[in-house]
């Protein structure tokens, strides 16, 4: 798969040092080009049954530091990482596939510099 759909920035959420409303800070872990994947019907309904939504599925080069406690930003939109799957693509190249749920961004907007 070509990773030509855009740039995904993965952030680690850290406890903030200031008073509320700054209760957490974002620390950039990685910035990678990604490829867009199809969200299948089965995955969509399985997520809905668990009370979750699947907004996007993306594929990036293998990065074992990414986990479900991190956030993903694509453009100006933030996503919760619902699932991280380290795997190999059809060509045998090591990749990480992320299942993302879009947030309203209210907790994170203004906390990053692009």
PDB file of C-alpha atoms in Angstrom:
ATOM      1  CA  UNK A   1       0.000   0.000   0.000  1.00  0.00           C
ATOM      2  CA  UNK A   2       1.192   3.481  -0.783  1.00  0.00           C
ATOM      3  CA  UNK A   3       1.444   5.758   2.211  1.00  0.00           C
ATOM      4  CA  UNK A   4       0.377   8.839   0.306  1.00  0.00           C
ATOM      5  CA  UNK A   5      -2.868   9.905   2.018  1.00  0.00           C
ATOM      6  CA  UNK A   6      -1.229  12.466   4.300  1.00  0.00           C
ATOM      7  CA  UNK A   7       0.745  12.840   7.506  1.00  0.00           C
ATOM      8  CA  UNK A   8      -0.376  11.329  10.819  1.00  0.00           C
ATOM      9  CA  UNK A   9       1.109  12.762  14.004  1.00  0.00           C
ATOM     10  CA  UNK A  10       1.008  10.498  17.052  1.00  0.00           C
ATOM     11  CA  UNK A  11       1.027  12.155  20.477  1.00  0.00           C
ATOM     12  CA  UNK A  12       1.593  10.757  23.924  1.00  0.00           C
ATOM     13  CA  UNK A  13      -0.757  12.316  26.483  1.00  0.00           C
ATOM     14  CA  UNK A  14       1.142  13.378  29.620  1.00  0.00           C
ATOM     15  CA  UNK A  15      -0.119  14.768  32.894  1.00  0.00           C
ATOM     16  CA  UNK A  16       0.059  18.560  32.830  1.00  0.00           C
ATOM     17  CA  UNK A  17       2.041  20.705  35.232  1.00  0.00           C
ATOM     18  CA  UNK A  18      -0.248  23.720  35.268  1.00  0.00           C
ATOM     19  CA  UNK A  19      -3.574  24.396  36.945  1.00  0.00           C
ATOM     20  CA  UNK A  20      -6.858  23.389  35.270  1.00  0.00           C
ATOM     21  CA  UNK A  21      -8.020  23.612  32.514  1.00  0.00           C
ATOM     22  CA  UNK A  22      -4.497  22.529  31.424  1.00  0.00           C
ATOM     23  CA  UNK A  23      -4.748  19.034  32.892  1.00  0.00           C
ATOM     24  CA  UNK A  24      -2.689  17.270  30.243  1.00  0.00           C
ATOM     25  CA  UNK A  25      -0.060  17.970  27.624  1.00  0.00           C
ATOM     26  CA  UNK A  26       0.680  16.401  24.269  1.00  0.00           C
ATOM     27  CA  UNK A  27       4.188  15.157  23.480  1.00  0.00           C
ATOM     28  CA  UNK A  28       4.849  14.220  19.860  1.00  0.00           C
ATOM     29  CA  UNK A  29       6.022  10.606  19.466  1.00  0.00           C
ATOM     30  CA  UNK A  30       6.213  10.268  15.708  1.00  0.00           C
ATOM     31  CA  UNK A  31       5.138  11.880  12.456  1.00  0.00           C
ATOM     32  CA  UNK A  32       4.628   9.564   9.499  1.00  0.00           C
ATOM     33  CA  UNK A  33       3.067   9.354   6.079  1.00  0.00           C
ATOM     34  CA  UNK A  34       0.057   7.032   6.063  1.00  0.00           C
ATOM     35  CA  UNK A  35      -2.209   5.106   3.730  1.00  0.00           C
ATOM     36  CA  UNK A  36      -5.995   5.111   4.093  1.00  0.00           C
ATOM     37  CA  UNK A  37      -7.693   1.732   4.574  1.00  0.00           C
ATOM     38  CA  UNK A  38     -11.331   0.733   4.153  1.00  0.00           C
ATOM     39  CA  UNK A  39     -13.491   0.448   7.251  1.00  0.00           C
ATOM     40  CA  UNK A  40     -15.396  -2.777   6.649  1.00  0.00           C
ATOM     41  CA  UNK A  41     -19.018  -3.341   7.602  1.00  0.00           C
ATOM     42  CA  UNK A  42     -18.132  -6.048  10.131  1.00  0.00           C
ATOM     43  CA  UNK A  43     -15.625  -3.807  11.904  1.00  0.00           C
ATOM     44  CA  UNK A  44     -18.077  -0.887  11.873  1.00  0.00           C
ATOM     45  CA  UNK A  45     -20.926  -2.898  13.462  1.00  0.00           C
ATOM     46  CA  UNK A  46     -18.614  -4.681  15.924  1.00  0.00           C
ATOM     47  CA  UNK A  47     -17.421  -1.303  17.167  1.00  0.00           C
ATOM     48  CA  UNK A  48     -21.002  -0.018  17.414  1.00  0.00           C
ATOM     49  CA  UNK A  49     -21.982  -3.073  19.480  1.00  0.00           C
ATOM     50  CA  UNK A  50     -19.174  -2.196  21.910  1.00  0.00           C
ATOM     51  CA  UNK A  51     -20.329   1.435  22.122  1.00  0.00           C
ATOM     52  CA  UNK A  52     -17.465   2.741  19.968  1.00  0.00           C
ATOM     53  CA  UNK A  53     -17.292   4.309  16.549  1.00  0.00           C
ATOM     54  CA  UNK A  54     -14.723   3.687  13.843  1.00  0.00           C
ATOM     55  CA  UNK A  55     -13.958   6.852  11.895  1.00  0.00           C
ATOM     56  CA  UNK A  56     -10.878   5.717   9.972  1.00  0.00           C
ATOM     57  CA  UNK A  57      -8.348   2.955   9.508  1.00  0.00           C
ATOM     58  CA  UNK A  58      -4.833   3.894   8.497  1.00  0.00           C
ATOM     59  CA  UNK A  59      -1.560   2.101   7.862  1.00  0.00           C
ATOM     60  CA  UNK A  60       1.908   3.459   8.646  1.00  0.00           C
ATOM     61  CA  UNK A  61       5.379   2.027   8.805  1.00  0.00           C
ATOM     62  CA  UNK A  62       5.986  -0.214  11.815  1.00  0.00           C
ATOM     63  CA  UNK A  63       6.345   1.715  15.057  1.00  0.00           C
ATOM     64  CA  UNK A  64       6.083  -0.372  18.220  1.00  0.00           C
ATOM     65  CA  UNK A  65       5.946   2.730  20.433  1.00  0.00           C
ATOM     66  CA  UNK A  66       2.344   3.512  19.425  1.00  0.00           C
ATOM     67  CA  UNK A  67      -0.383   2.290  21.786  1.00  0.00           C
ATOM     68  CA  UNK A  68      -4.056   2.862  22.537  1.00  0.00           C
ATOM     69  CA  UNK A  69      -3.299   5.524  25.164  1.00  0.00           C
ATOM     70  CA  UNK A  70      -1.955   7.826  22.432  1.00  0.00           C
ATOM     71  CA  UNK A  71      -3.743  10.306  20.178  1.00  0.00           C
ATOM     72  CA  UNK A  72      -3.478  10.670  16.419  1.00  0.00           C
ATOM     73  CA  UNK A  73      -3.812  13.997  14.613  1.00  0.00           C
ATOM     74  CA  UNK A  74      -4.493  14.146  10.892  1.00  0.00           C
ATOM     75  CA  UNK A  75      -4.763  17.707   9.649  1.00  0.00           C
ATOM     76  CA  UNK A  76      -6.644  19.576  12.371  1.00  0.00           C
ATOM     77  CA  UNK A  77      -8.662  16.564  13.547  1.00  0.00           C
ATOM     78  CA  UNK A  78      -7.801  14.445  16.562  1.00  0.00           C
ATOM     79  CA  UNK A  79      -8.533  10.734  16.872  1.00  0.00           C
ATOM     80  CA  UNK A  80      -8.482   8.292  19.761  1.00  0.00           C
ATOM     81  CA  UNK A  81      -6.561   5.173  18.841  1.00  0.00           C
ATOM     82  CA  UNK A  82      -8.950   2.257  19.362  1.00  0.00           C
ATOM     83  CA  UNK A  83      -6.719  -0.524  18.073  1.00  0.00           C
ATOM     84  CA  UNK A  84      -3.050  -0.959  17.143  1.00  0.00           C
ATOM     85  CA  UNK A  85      -2.148  -3.934  14.937  1.00  0.00           C
ATOM     86  CA  UNK A  86       1.521  -4.557  14.129  1.00  0.00           C
ATOM     87  CA  UNK A  87       1.576  -6.717  10.991  1.00  0.00           C
ATOM     88  CA  UNK A  88       3.092  -7.111   7.547  1.00  0.00           C
ATOM     89  CA  UNK A  89       1.502  -5.830   4.353  1.00  0.00           C
ATOM     90  CA  UNK A  90       0.979  -7.857   1.152  1.00  0.00           C
ATOM     91  CA  UNK A  91       4.612  -7.245   0.159  1.00  0.00           C
ATOM     92  CA  UNK A  92       5.963  -8.463   3.510  1.00  0.00           C
ATOM     93  CA  UNK A  93       6.902  -4.974   4.730  1.00  0.00           C
ATOM     94  CA  UNK A  94       6.405  -4.306   8.444  1.00  0.00           C
ATOM     95  CA  UNK A  95       3.543  -1.895   9.102  1.00  0.00           C
ATOM     96  CA  UNK A  96       1.268  -0.758  11.921  1.00  0.00           C
ATOM     97  CA  UNK A  97      -2.476  -0.477  11.294  1.00  0.00           C
ATOM     98  CA  UNK A  98      -4.497   1.900  13.453  1.00  0.00           C
ATOM     99  CA  UNK A  99      -8.245   1.980  14.004  1.00  0.00           C
ATOM    100  CA  UNK A 100      -9.254   5.553  14.868  1.00  0.00           C
ATOM    101  CA  UNK A 101     -12.261   7.218  16.489  1.00  0.00           C
ATOM    102  CA  UNK A 102     -12.677  10.952  15.867  1.00  0.00           C
ATOM    103  CA  UNK A 103     -12.922  13.207  18.938  1.00  0.00           C
ATOM    104  CA  UNK A 104     -14.551  16.603  19.132  1.00  0.00           C
ATOM    105  CA  UNK A 105     -11.051  18.061  19.690  1.00  0.00           C
ATOM    106  CA  UNK A 106     -12.156  20.351  22.495  1.00  0.00           C
ATOM    107  CA  UNK A 107      -9.642  18.937  24.980  1.00  0.00           C
ATOM    108  CA  UNK A 108      -6.689  19.061  22.579  1.00  0.00           C
ATOM    109  CA  UNK A 109      -7.147  22.039  20.252  1.00  0.00           C
ATOM    110  CA  UNK A 110      -4.496  24.697  20.707  1.00  0.00           C
ATOM    111  CA  UNK A 111      -2.070  22.261  22.349  1.00  0.00           C
ATOM    112  CA  UNK A 112       0.014  21.608  19.267  1.00  0.00           C
ATOM    113  CA  UNK A 113       2.180  23.651  16.960  1.00  0.00           C
ATOM    114  CA  UNK A 114       2.332  22.679  13.322  1.00  0.00           C
TER     115      UNK A 114
END
